[in-house]
Amino acid sequence: MAATGERVLEVRDLVKHFPLTQGIVFKRQIGQIKAVDGVSFDLHRGETLGVVGESGCGKSTLAKVLMALERPTSGSVKINGVDMAAAKGGALKRMRRNVQMVMQDPYTSLNPRMTVGDIIGEPYEIHPDVAPRGDRRRKVQELLEVVGLNPDHINRYPHQFSGGQRQRIGIARGLALQPEIIICDEPVSALDVSIQAQVINLLERLQNEFNLAYIFIAHDLSVVRHISDRVAVMYLGKLVELGKDTEIYDKPAHPYTQALLSAVPVPDPEGREQRERIILQGDPPSPANPPSGCRFRTRCWKAQEICAKEEPLLEIRAGTAHESACHFAESQDIVHA
Amino acid sequence: MKSAKTTATDVLPAEGGLGNDALLEVDDLHVEFVTRAGLVKAVNGVSYSLRPGESLAVLGESGSGKSVTAQAIMGILDMPPARIPQGSIKFRGTDLLKLSEDARAQIRGQRIAMIFQDALSALNPVFSVGWQISEMFRVHRGMSKRDAMKKAVELMERVRIPAARQRVNDYPHQFSGGMRQRIMIAMSIALDPEVLIADEPTTALDVTVQAQIMELLAELQRESNMGLILITHDLGVVADVADKIAVMYAGRIVENAPVRDIYKNPGHPYTKGLLESIPRVDQKGQELYAIKGLPPNLLDMPSGCAFHPRCPYRQDNCVTDVPPLNEINLDRNSACHYWREVLDGSHG
């Protein structure tokens, strides 16, 4: 699963602001929610990039912009070298085929009035040139088989399946157009523990089989570690740390990453009395009015004057091998301590 | 509300008034729901006990009956459709199921309190949080509005809500998820309960906030020596806070044990499967072990051991005989015919 493939996705200085308005008849803009505020990264063929962060940090907005469901305020999203943010009409439609999504909640993301065959086959209605009409049913059955469902169940409705099976239907729909990139937005967080493992294994198998690139958004850091080759940590619309999974998990350099990792409960009661926890105080600030300089400084124990004045850039810093956005970045093993 | 001036102590012996060291004892509890599709047996003979100051984690997936058991203890099941055909819930020696509704209302909230998963839907959106916390004192203690509000501010400070005095008149939607959960905790500990049931208290929260809330619960427990029942599906949280664990599957306890034993050496194939199927933040594994198949349909339970269709240790008698809760040692049980093999780690 190493990141050896060529670059399929290139995101540069991506910004998405939502306007905050006041007034009913005469709407005035009184501010903006800076949901994604200058994010850059690459994604290679066959690679998984995990994106972690607290709720409200902009993970899902990032996914929507990458799916071209939202237009970016500025910045570029290049798929195989072509800028999607600038594409329109037919060209945009063709690009969208290459990026598909698996949603979080398998209970609300499948239309209850459509059969499984119609749900998985719907992408072919939108992109009819992918599969000729007569061929579609067979293709859908193949997809059902690929995700480990019984192809004979093609005429069943979503309510006849369990949560894990529904998530498999969502994955099959994502695969229908043979995309190169699949964005998984919390794909297992609504599932039971014993079912989570099945779906994670399925995603890994499909990646190997079809050489897919995943963007795996989740708040469960253990799941992200398991599946990711590289990990991006987001805080208030910005990436604060980006590196290989071993770098992020074994040598986190940004205080936020360290706090995040330290908060994860380890499923092993041995030595729990000795375990040191970094407990962050308070909640993340509002993305409508982020702190000056470093956005994490209001909750950071390392914060100094410079943090309020100067925004730390995401770059490789002294003593670390991967990019982090902290003036006082320092590698520290948290999870094994 | 009519003046219910009988206090909880009239109904039950006061704290420590009984020689029995168990605070709460659930014995062979059965709960079933009458539905149009048929009889759903949600809880099939659950037994556990809790001592003061102890933390019991009840672990299980959705539909395992862990929350229904808790609701039966609280007495907040809707009956009908629910009914309790069998079993007892003894709180300081008195069977709660035999008490009148008035008597139970005296215990509920005062001596056994509960925190729910989703604080936003558990709080009333049209009343201020101060009003909702102070309601506990007005209803149960007959305090005046002003005194009760003062107590509400104190409680908000105790659960560390910043600027409690300014925020006491705010409404639930003005708080973040973590703060709302703190308000729920403030309400539940208002009357110094002896048992606190926390039903997935941190599932809807971010990890950083989860750590704050779990720390707060542990601290409150230390201060007041409450018994804590933590209902969760998160094996990580359990490992962090629990003294002992009861693992539930299909309405039964399949294993109960002290927390260290179960993680070191699980005694039931289901527990073992769960522990092997979770990815870990401190190590990168290969392919995850996945328990095959699906949890059973409660309307159509498998014969014999409910776990047998998914079990790698299955033998013929698992299909026909329901395994009893075998005693592994004094404080450890496993409802598996082949618990010895499971403990040995040899695959059946």
XYZ file of C-alpha atoms in Angstrom:
685
model
C 0.000 0.000 0.000
C 3.013 2.285 -0.120
C 2.563 5.611 -1.823
C 4.401 4.708 -4.991
C 1.710 5.540 -7.535
C 1.530 8.775 -9.452
C -0.291 11.787 -8.104
C -4.035 11.619 -8.730
C -5.157 14.528 -6.583
C -3.421 17.786 -5.908
C -5.019 20.245 -3.508
C -3.456 23.702 -3.209
C -4.411 26.481 -0.785
C -7.991 25.337 -0.740
C -10.331 27.797 0.972
C -14.047 27.502 1.592
C -15.807 30.245 3.504
C -19.529 30.285 4.144
C -21.200 33.682 4.516
C -22.980 34.544 7.747
C -25.973 36.715 7.034
C -28.348 38.783 9.090
C -31.780 40.139 8.222
C -34.674 38.532 6.425
C -35.628 40.870 3.608
C -32.338 42.700 3.216
C -29.655 40.158 3.858
C -26.384 41.606 4.940
C -23.252 39.607 5.285
C -21.961 40.039 8.817
C -19.069 37.623 8.673
C -17.967 34.298 7.400
C -17.415 30.816 8.681
C -13.919 29.833 7.695
C -14.644 26.135 7.332
C -11.595 25.284 5.246
C -8.894 27.903 5.277
C -5.870 27.150 3.165
C -5.389 23.385 2.881
C -2.801 21.781 0.597
C -1.943 18.125 0.097
C -1.364 15.469 -2.544
C -2.885 12.059 -2.940
C -1.221 9.247 -4.880
C -2.704 6.269 -6.644
C -3.388 3.360 -4.316
C -2.735 5.424 -1.214
C -4.914 6.201 1.800
C -4.781 9.639 3.347
C -6.478 9.770 6.738
C -7.978 13.077 7.842
C -8.595 13.478 11.568
C -9.872 16.304 13.697
C -12.656 17.273 16.062
C -16.169 18.021 14.880
C -16.335 21.438 13.279
C -12.731 21.398 12.083
C -13.773 21.341 8.435
C -13.210 17.679 7.548
C -16.594 17.206 5.935
C -16.530 20.553 4.139
C -13.198 19.486 2.687
C -14.866 16.303 1.437
C -17.692 18.267 -0.157
C -15.311 20.581 -1.960
C -13.283 17.629 -3.239
C -16.514 16.080 -4.504
C -17.339 19.390 -6.236
C -20.540 19.545 -4.225
C -19.342 22.925 -2.979
C -17.380 25.411 -5.023
C -14.171 26.498 -3.314
C -13.837 30.160 -2.356
C -10.292 30.027 -3.670
C -7.532 27.549 -4.320
C -7.347 24.610 -6.669
C -8.271 20.930 -6.707
C -6.480 19.155 -9.529
C -7.435 15.644 -10.524
C -4.814 14.063 -12.753
C -3.524 17.562 -13.406
C -6.843 19.173 -14.419
C -8.331 21.810 -12.142
C -11.790 20.746 -11.031
C -12.611 24.087 -9.438
C -12.408 25.732 -12.844
C -14.229 22.990 -14.775
C -17.816 23.436 -15.893
C -20.604 21.474 -17.582
C -19.625 18.277 -19.362
C -15.988 18.467 -18.336
C -16.954 18.743 -14.647
C -19.360 15.831 -15.012
C -16.610 13.646 -16.454
C -14.265 14.628 -13.635
C -16.848 13.854 -11.002
C -16.964 10.303 -12.225
C -13.448 9.891 -10.968
C -14.198 10.912 -7.391
C -16.863 9.032 -5.498
C -17.993 9.091 -1.914
C -19.047 6.684 0.824
C -21.250 8.405 3.384
C -21.314 8.103 7.123
C -24.831 7.005 7.833
C -25.953 3.952 5.870
C -29.487 4.494 7.173
C -30.078 7.894 5.600
C -27.778 7.779 2.591
C -29.795 5.111 0.758
C -33.209 5.972 -0.660
C -35.700 3.679 1.110
C -37.991 3.592 -1.927
C -35.390 2.345 -4.368
C -34.229 -1.229 -4.729
C -30.588 -2.027 -4.179
C -30.217 -2.575 -7.913
C -31.563 0.908 -8.655
C -29.377 2.504 -5.987
C -26.162 0.948 -7.197
C -27.159 1.364 -10.855
C -28.145 5.017 -10.535
C -24.647 6.319 -11.322
C -25.053 4.654 -14.742
C -28.176 6.768 -15.391
C -26.110 9.894 -14.859
C -23.110 8.613 -16.786
C -24.755 6.387 -19.419
C -21.563 5.922 -21.412
C -19.953 3.867 -18.634
C -22.264 0.899 -19.084
C -24.742 0.256 -21.891
C -28.321 -0.160 -20.722
C -28.548 -3.902 -21.313
C -25.365 -4.513 -19.412
C -26.244 -2.653 -16.224
C -28.039 -5.330 -14.288
C -25.149 -7.711 -14.730
C -22.706 -4.986 -13.666
C -24.701 -4.258 -10.524
C -24.722 -7.944 -9.639
C -20.969 -8.072 -10.118
C -20.609 -5.121 -7.778
C -22.787 -6.795 -5.164
C -20.541 -9.788 -5.315
C -17.393 -7.657 -5.065
C -18.591 -6.094 -1.796
C -19.622 -9.452 -0.377
C -23.387 -9.330 -0.797
C -25.597 -11.908 -2.451
C -26.180 -10.889 -6.110
C -29.671 -12.391 -5.906
C -30.663 -9.655 -3.467
C -30.638 -7.054 -6.227
C -34.381 -6.451 -5.948
C -34.456 -5.977 -2.204
C -34.929 -2.665 -0.435
C -32.450 -1.072 1.980
C -34.563 -1.796 5.074
C -34.071 -5.509 4.462
C -30.371 -5.156 5.176
C -28.429 -4.582 8.390
C -26.235 -1.543 8.966
C -23.038 -3.228 7.838
C -24.693 -4.617 4.721
C -26.105 -1.187 3.912
C -22.667 0.301 4.172
C -21.550 -2.332 1.667
C -24.322 -1.157 -0.664
C -23.015 2.400 -0.303
C -19.521 1.171 -1.140
C -20.794 -0.714 -4.187
C -22.463 2.480 -5.402
C -19.187 4.300 -4.919
C -17.392 1.704 -7.027
C -19.932 1.663 -9.860
C -18.181 4.246 -12.039
C -14.716 2.792 -11.457
C -13.349 5.914 -9.808
C -9.713 6.434 -8.942
C -10.485 8.301 -5.739
C -13.012 7.406 -3.075
C -13.753 9.794 -0.244
C -14.911 7.933 2.837
C -16.573 10.312 5.304
C -16.771 8.469 8.631
C -17.631 5.209 6.874
C -17.617 2.996 9.951
C -18.571 5.259 12.828
C -22.249 4.310 12.679
C -21.479 0.590 12.796
C -21.075 -1.860 15.665
C -17.548 -2.871 16.619
C -17.790 -6.382 15.212
C -19.128 -5.020 11.910
C -16.578 -2.181 11.700
C -13.756 -4.658 11.230
C -15.598 -6.344 8.351
C -16.107 -3.048 6.519
C -12.531 -1.865 7.126
C -11.193 -5.142 5.755
C -13.469 -4.809 2.729
C -12.203 -1.285 2.031
C -8.607 -2.499 2.210
C -9.276 -5.429 -0.085
C -10.984 -3.191 -2.659
C -8.076 -0.795 -2.531
C -5.637 -3.545 -3.425
C -7.909 -4.969 -6.081
C -8.700 -1.719 -7.918
C -5.682 0.386 -6.905
C -7.988 3.000 -5.363
C -6.867 6.134 -3.582
C -8.820 6.845 -0.410
C -9.362 9.968 1.565
C -10.485 8.519 4.852
C -12.159 11.018 7.138
C -12.824 9.847 10.665
C -12.703 10.961 14.241
C -11.644 7.511 15.458
C -7.864 7.729 15.519
C -7.354 3.989 15.899
C -9.331 3.226 12.756
C -7.442 5.927 10.850
C -4.103 4.543 11.950
C -5.101 1.099 10.829
C -6.084 2.039 7.315
C -3.957 5.068 6.432
C -0.579 5.426 4.752
C -0.435 9.107 5.538
C -2.412 11.173 8.023
C -3.459 14.826 8.010
C -4.534 16.436 11.272
C -6.982 19.306 10.936
C -7.817 22.025 13.413
C -10.225 24.885 12.705
C -9.975 24.694 8.939
C -6.231 24.216 8.682
C -3.876 21.276 8.524
C -1.652 21.365 11.581
C 0.334 18.238 10.852
C 0.835 15.967 7.861
C 2.993 12.886 7.612
C 3.268 9.119 7.303
C 1.143 7.175 9.729
C 4.165 6.130 11.777
C 5.398 9.706 11.953
C 2.083 11.081 13.143
C 1.288 8.318 15.594
C 4.728 7.522 16.974
C 6.409 10.923 16.708
C 3.711 13.589 16.729
C 5.242 17.058 16.714
C 2.243 19.367 17.004
C 0.766 19.842 20.492
C -2.743 19.375 19.139
C -1.888 15.995 17.638
C -0.243 15.036 20.893
C -3.337 15.998 22.874
C -5.594 14.191 20.445
C -3.556 10.986 20.654
C -3.267 11.222 24.379
C -7.057 11.417 24.695
C -7.640 8.159 22.855
C -8.481 5.441 25.334
C -6.201 2.439 24.876
C -8.069 -0.863 25.106
C -5.699 -2.269 27.693
C -6.191 -1.697 31.392
C -2.563 -2.499 32.230
C -0.772 0.551 33.521
C -3.782 2.835 33.234
C -2.929 4.517 36.531
C 0.470 5.546 35.196
C -0.795 6.812 31.865
C -0.342 10.564 31.559
C -3.155 12.365 29.827
C -2.968 15.691 28.147
C -6.474 16.961 28.699
C -7.317 19.976 26.586
C -9.401 22.573 28.320
C -12.513 23.980 26.756
C -13.879 23.642 23.265
C -12.460 24.675 19.896
C -13.032 28.384 19.155
C -15.637 29.389 16.596
C -14.488 29.192 12.960
C -16.313 32.500 12.397
C -13.783 34.269 14.548
C -10.612 32.180 14.800
C -7.785 33.348 17.066
C -4.990 35.399 15.534
C -1.710 33.727 14.682
C -1.805 30.065 15.571
C -5.394 28.930 15.891
C -4.608 26.373 18.527
C -2.905 28.828 20.880
C -6.014 29.386 23.043
C -5.891 25.769 24.195
C -2.153 25.169 23.920
C 0.164 24.739 26.890
C 3.173 25.826 24.866
C 1.691 29.109 23.660
C 3.925 32.176 23.820
C 3.717 35.690 22.457
C 4.854 34.725 18.993
C 1.933 32.324 18.625
C -0.565 35.189 18.780
C 1.370 37.334 16.314
C 2.668 34.989 13.708
C 0.833 32.161 12.055
C 2.983 29.006 11.938
C 3.161 27.482 8.468
C 2.865 23.805 7.678
C 6.480 22.882 6.985
C 9.196 20.469 7.996
C 10.687 21.784 11.203
C 13.990 21.221 12.968
C 14.200 17.852 14.633
C 11.196 16.382 12.829
C 10.903 14.527 9.546
C 7.404 15.577 8.572
C 5.398 18.752 8.202
C 3.847 20.457 11.210
C 2.461 23.917 11.859
C 3.818 24.861 15.265
C 6.522 27.326 16.290
C 7.576 24.934 19.032
C 7.167 21.635 17.238
C 8.884 18.788 19.016
C 8.483 15.078 18.424
C 7.192 13.145 21.360
C 5.935 9.594 21.634
C 2.521 9.801 23.225
C 0.764 6.529 22.618
C 3.498 4.243 23.886
C 4.473 6.382 26.851
C -47.428 18.413 41.460
C -48.959 17.351 44.783
C -46.722 17.572 47.783
C -44.966 14.240 47.954
C -43.440 14.763 51.311
C -42.367 11.215 51.928
C -38.642 11.208 51.413
C -36.708 8.371 49.924
C -35.566 7.292 53.361
C -39.136 6.453 54.383
C -39.316 3.896 51.640
C -35.911 2.336 51.926
C -33.333 1.937 54.620
C -30.833 4.774 54.651
C -27.364 4.460 53.249
C -25.362 1.824 54.994
C -28.401 0.836 57.010
C -28.129 -2.729 55.871
C -25.365 -5.224 56.356
C -25.485 -6.161 52.704
C -22.451 -4.771 50.925
C -24.006 -4.840 47.470
C -25.609 -1.566 46.504
C -27.505 -2.885 43.551
C -28.191 -6.474 42.650
C -29.853 -7.433 39.407
C -30.861 -11.059 39.446
C -32.124 -13.136 36.522
C -33.811 -10.145 34.913
C -35.981 -10.744 31.884
C -37.486 -7.978 29.761
C -39.619 -8.553 26.711
C -41.485 -6.296 24.324
C -44.822 -7.138 22.808
C -44.717 -5.972 19.211
C -46.855 -6.553 16.175
C -44.125 -8.723 14.702
C -44.060 -10.909 17.807
C -42.456 -11.142 21.224
C -39.015 -9.545 21.366
C -36.962 -10.919 24.213
C -34.544 -8.079 24.781
C -33.108 -9.226 28.112
C -32.924 -12.927 28.959
C -31.753 -13.506 32.482
C -29.204 -10.813 33.278
C -27.561 -10.735 36.683
C -25.000 -8.308 37.981
C -24.147 -6.521 41.176
C -22.579 -3.233 42.106
C -20.872 -2.111 45.294
C -20.429 1.483 46.476
C -17.557 3.213 44.715
C -17.320 0.494 42.110
C -17.423 0.980 38.331
C -19.159 -1.683 36.317
C -18.951 -1.491 32.540
C -21.733 -3.133 30.580
C -20.355 -3.790 27.129
C -22.373 -4.789 24.124
C -23.430 -3.944 20.595
C -26.724 -2.397 19.599
C -29.574 -4.723 20.412
C -27.664 -6.600 23.083
C -30.038 -5.398 25.794
C -27.562 -3.264 27.711
C -29.674 -0.119 27.649
C -32.940 -1.944 28.294
C -31.450 -3.427 31.459
C -30.504 0.063 32.607
C -33.953 1.403 31.825
C -35.479 -1.414 33.851
C -33.293 -0.438 36.812
C -34.335 3.190 36.480
C -37.974 2.193 36.005
C -38.348 4.209 32.827
C -39.412 1.423 30.481
C -42.768 1.990 28.826
C -44.923 -0.839 30.103
C -46.617 -1.916 27.883
C -45.127 -2.670 25.333
C -42.365 -3.777 27.713
C -42.941 -6.264 30.495
C -40.747 -7.896 33.078
C -41.916 -11.488 33.439
C -39.155 -12.599 35.762
C -36.276 -11.398 37.866
C -35.507 -8.915 40.590
C -33.622 -5.641 40.944
C -32.549 -5.192 44.538
C -31.389 -1.776 45.653
C -29.941 -1.961 49.159
C -31.862 -5.162 49.683
C -35.286 -3.988 48.512
C -36.717 -5.306 45.266
C -37.512 -2.251 43.168
C -39.865 -4.224 40.964
C -42.181 -4.853 43.912
C -42.430 -1.193 44.914
C -45.323 1.085 44.038
C -44.843 3.709 41.364
C -44.832 6.461 44.031
C -42.106 4.712 45.943
C -40.037 4.214 42.814
C -40.391 7.874 41.914
C -38.728 8.652 45.226
C -35.712 6.586 44.290
C -35.480 7.560 40.661
C -33.299 10.617 40.296
C -32.577 10.846 44.014
C -30.810 7.616 44.726
C -30.387 6.100 41.281
C -29.709 8.622 38.543
C -28.974 8.311 34.861
C -27.071 10.157 32.143
C -28.127 9.687 28.564
C -26.126 9.542 25.378
C -27.591 12.441 23.498
C -27.658 15.425 25.823
C -29.302 17.649 23.241
C -32.418 15.529 23.021
C -32.407 14.680 26.716
C -32.540 18.347 27.717
C -35.675 20.394 27.222
C -34.971 23.057 24.586
C -37.492 25.607 25.895
C -36.246 25.891 29.473
C -32.962 27.359 30.607
C -30.374 24.900 31.874
C -30.480 26.509 35.313
C -34.214 25.946 35.478
C -33.781 22.311 34.481
C -31.052 21.628 37.028
C -32.904 23.459 39.781
C -36.044 21.465 39.025
C -34.389 18.562 40.824
C -34.280 20.581 44.039
C -37.750 22.067 43.635
C -39.481 18.779 42.962
C -37.566 16.434 45.235
C -36.493 18.791 48.000
C -39.280 21.352 47.868
C -36.839 24.241 47.679
C -37.836 27.748 46.656
C -37.015 28.884 43.147
C -34.314 31.218 44.354
C -32.554 28.656 46.551
C -32.809 26.012 43.864
C -31.231 28.342 41.314
C -28.349 28.983 43.700
C -27.816 25.254 43.993
C -27.910 24.977 40.207
C -25.052 27.467 39.885
C -23.045 25.545 42.483
C -23.577 22.337 40.557
C -22.582 23.930 37.276
C -19.382 25.060 38.934
C -18.844 21.581 40.302
C -18.998 20.063 36.822
C -16.690 22.884 35.703
C -18.825 24.873 33.359
C -16.943 28.152 32.952
C -18.775 31.339 33.980
C -21.593 29.305 35.528
C -23.248 32.344 37.084
C -23.590 34.082 33.724
C -24.632 30.973 31.857
C -27.236 29.610 34.238
C -30.025 31.284 32.280
C -28.798 30.102 28.882
C -30.659 27.482 26.890
C -29.302 24.059 25.879
C -28.674 25.072 22.253
C -26.272 27.772 23.424
C -23.892 25.168 24.803
C -21.448 22.890 23.002
C -21.873 19.107 23.070
C -19.375 18.608 25.878
C -20.906 21.374 27.988
C -24.381 19.940 27.486
C -23.165 16.580 28.702
C -21.763 18.367 31.775
C -25.207 19.864 32.386
C -26.711 16.376 32.189
C -24.144 15.209 34.694
C -24.934 18.171 36.953
C -28.626 17.219 36.921
C -27.908 13.590 37.616
C -25.620 14.201 40.598
C -27.787 17.019 42.002
C -29.283 14.888 44.758
C -26.131 12.851 45.520
C -27.329 9.547 44.080
C -25.813 6.292 45.277
C -25.920 4.737 41.827
C -25.204 6.580 38.612
C -26.031 4.907 35.318
C -24.242 6.438 32.335
C -25.645 5.196 29.043
C -23.010 5.853 26.351
C -22.164 9.223 27.927
C -19.390 10.083 25.487
C -20.360 8.356 22.251
C -21.545 11.548 20.590
C -18.447 13.515 21.655
C -14.980 14.106 20.246
C -12.081 12.228 21.830
C -10.662 15.305 23.532
C -14.042 16.102 25.078
C -14.608 12.435 25.879
C -11.437 12.458 27.939
C -12.658 15.539 29.840
C -16.037 13.981 30.599
C -14.639 10.615 31.682
C -12.213 12.373 33.989
C -15.038 14.398 35.485
C -17.128 11.271 36.087
C -14.204 9.484 37.734
C -13.574 12.455 39.989
C -17.209 12.813 41.026
C -17.267 9.128 41.780
C -14.197 9.395 44.006
C -15.709 12.322 45.900
C -19.033 10.699 46.657
C -18.312 6.954 46.500
C -21.132 6.398 44.019
C -21.539 3.124 42.225
C -21.197 3.724 38.502
C -22.722 1.623 35.745
C -21.143 2.588 32.461
C -22.953 1.324 29.403
C -20.800 1.458 26.317
C -19.568 -0.311 23.221
C -16.129 1.305 23.388
C -13.518 -1.162 24.611
C -11.056 1.678 25.073
C -13.226 3.652 27.480
C -13.956 0.494 29.439
C -10.263 -0.298 29.845
C -9.718 3.199 31.168
C -12.299 3.450 33.908
C -14.007 0.166 34.771
C -13.294 -2.146 37.708
C -15.289 -4.997 36.246
C -17.053 -5.773 33.016
C -20.207 -7.551 31.990
C -20.253 -8.377 28.268
C -23.729 -8.729 26.817
C -24.810 -10.501 23.672
C -28.392 -11.048 22.543
C -29.879 -10.168 25.913
C -27.589 -12.314 28.034
C -24.368 -11.759 29.877
C -21.826 -13.920 28.098
C -18.893 -13.044 30.286
C -18.242 -11.071 33.423
C -14.866 -10.517 34.929
C -12.516 -7.998 36.509
C -11.289 -5.600 33.846
C -7.673 -6.762 33.776
C -8.523 -10.440 33.371
C -10.796 -9.902 30.433
C -8.296 -7.889 28.402
C -5.440 -10.203 29.223
C -7.284 -13.396 28.571
C -10.906 -13.327 27.406
C -13.036 -16.289 28.439
C -15.757 -16.135 25.811
C -15.351 -16.339 22.015
C -17.417 -13.169 21.553
C -15.255 -11.120 23.924
C -12.173 -12.547 22.298
C -13.462 -11.666 18.843
C -14.296 -8.126 19.904
C -10.866 -7.542 21.391
C -9.160 -8.861 18.283
C -11.333 -6.864 15.909
C -10.514 -3.370 17.175
C -7.733 -1.393 15.548
C -5.325 0.129 18.035
C -3.815 3.549 18.133
C -0.529 2.327 19.593
C 0.223 -0.321 16.995
C -0.339 -0.898 13.318
C -1.706 -4.312 12.628
C -2.262 -6.345 9.507
C -5.730 -7.358 8.464
C -8.229 -7.049 11.289
C -9.869 -10.107 12.693
C -13.571 -9.785 11.941
C -16.302 -11.687 13.726
C -18.160 -13.172 10.796
C -21.893 -12.801 10.318
C -24.355 -10.466 11.974
C -25.801 -9.994 15.457
C -28.955 -12.117 15.823
C -32.457 -10.931 15.157
C -34.178 -10.756 18.552
C -37.410 -11.971 16.999
C -35.753 -15.086 15.703
C -32.978 -16.108 18.043
C -30.645 -18.958 17.189
C -31.185 -22.143 19.173
C -28.755 -23.114 21.907
C -26.033 -20.538 22.367
C -27.099 -17.330 20.594
C -23.520 -16.761 19.421
C -23.087 -20.159 17.770
C -23.677 -19.078 14.140
C -20.690 -16.704 14.431
C -18.468 -18.738 16.708
C -15.151 -20.346 15.702
C -15.346 -22.720 18.699
C -18.758 -24.129 17.791
C -19.457 -27.805 18.428
C -22.688 -29.721 17.976
C -23.962 -29.177 21.493
C -23.716 -25.365 21.055
C -26.578 -25.551 18.578
C -28.829 -27.422 20.981
C -27.845 -26.504 24.551
C -27.932 -23.029 26.029
C -24.641 -22.720 27.923
C -24.985 -21.792 31.606
C -22.903 -18.988 33.071
C -19.960 -21.202 34.064
C -17.804 -20.159 36.961
C -14.195 -19.730 35.843
C -13.150 -18.518 39.261
C -14.673 -16.667 42.171
C -15.325 -13.394 40.374
C -15.368 -14.531 36.808
C -17.955 -16.295 34.640
C -18.316 -17.284 31.023
C -21.416 -18.500 29.218
C -19.543 -20.788 26.852
C -19.410 -24.568 26.840
C -15.791 -24.359 25.781
C -14.469 -21.560 27.984
C -11.408 -23.646 28.862
C -10.390 -23.852 25.214
C -11.075 -20.140 24.752
C -8.902 -19.273 27.752
C -6.142 -21.526 26.427
C -6.317 -19.718 23.122
C -6.593 -22.952 21.157
C -9.102 -22.707 18.352
C -11.829 -25.317 18.718
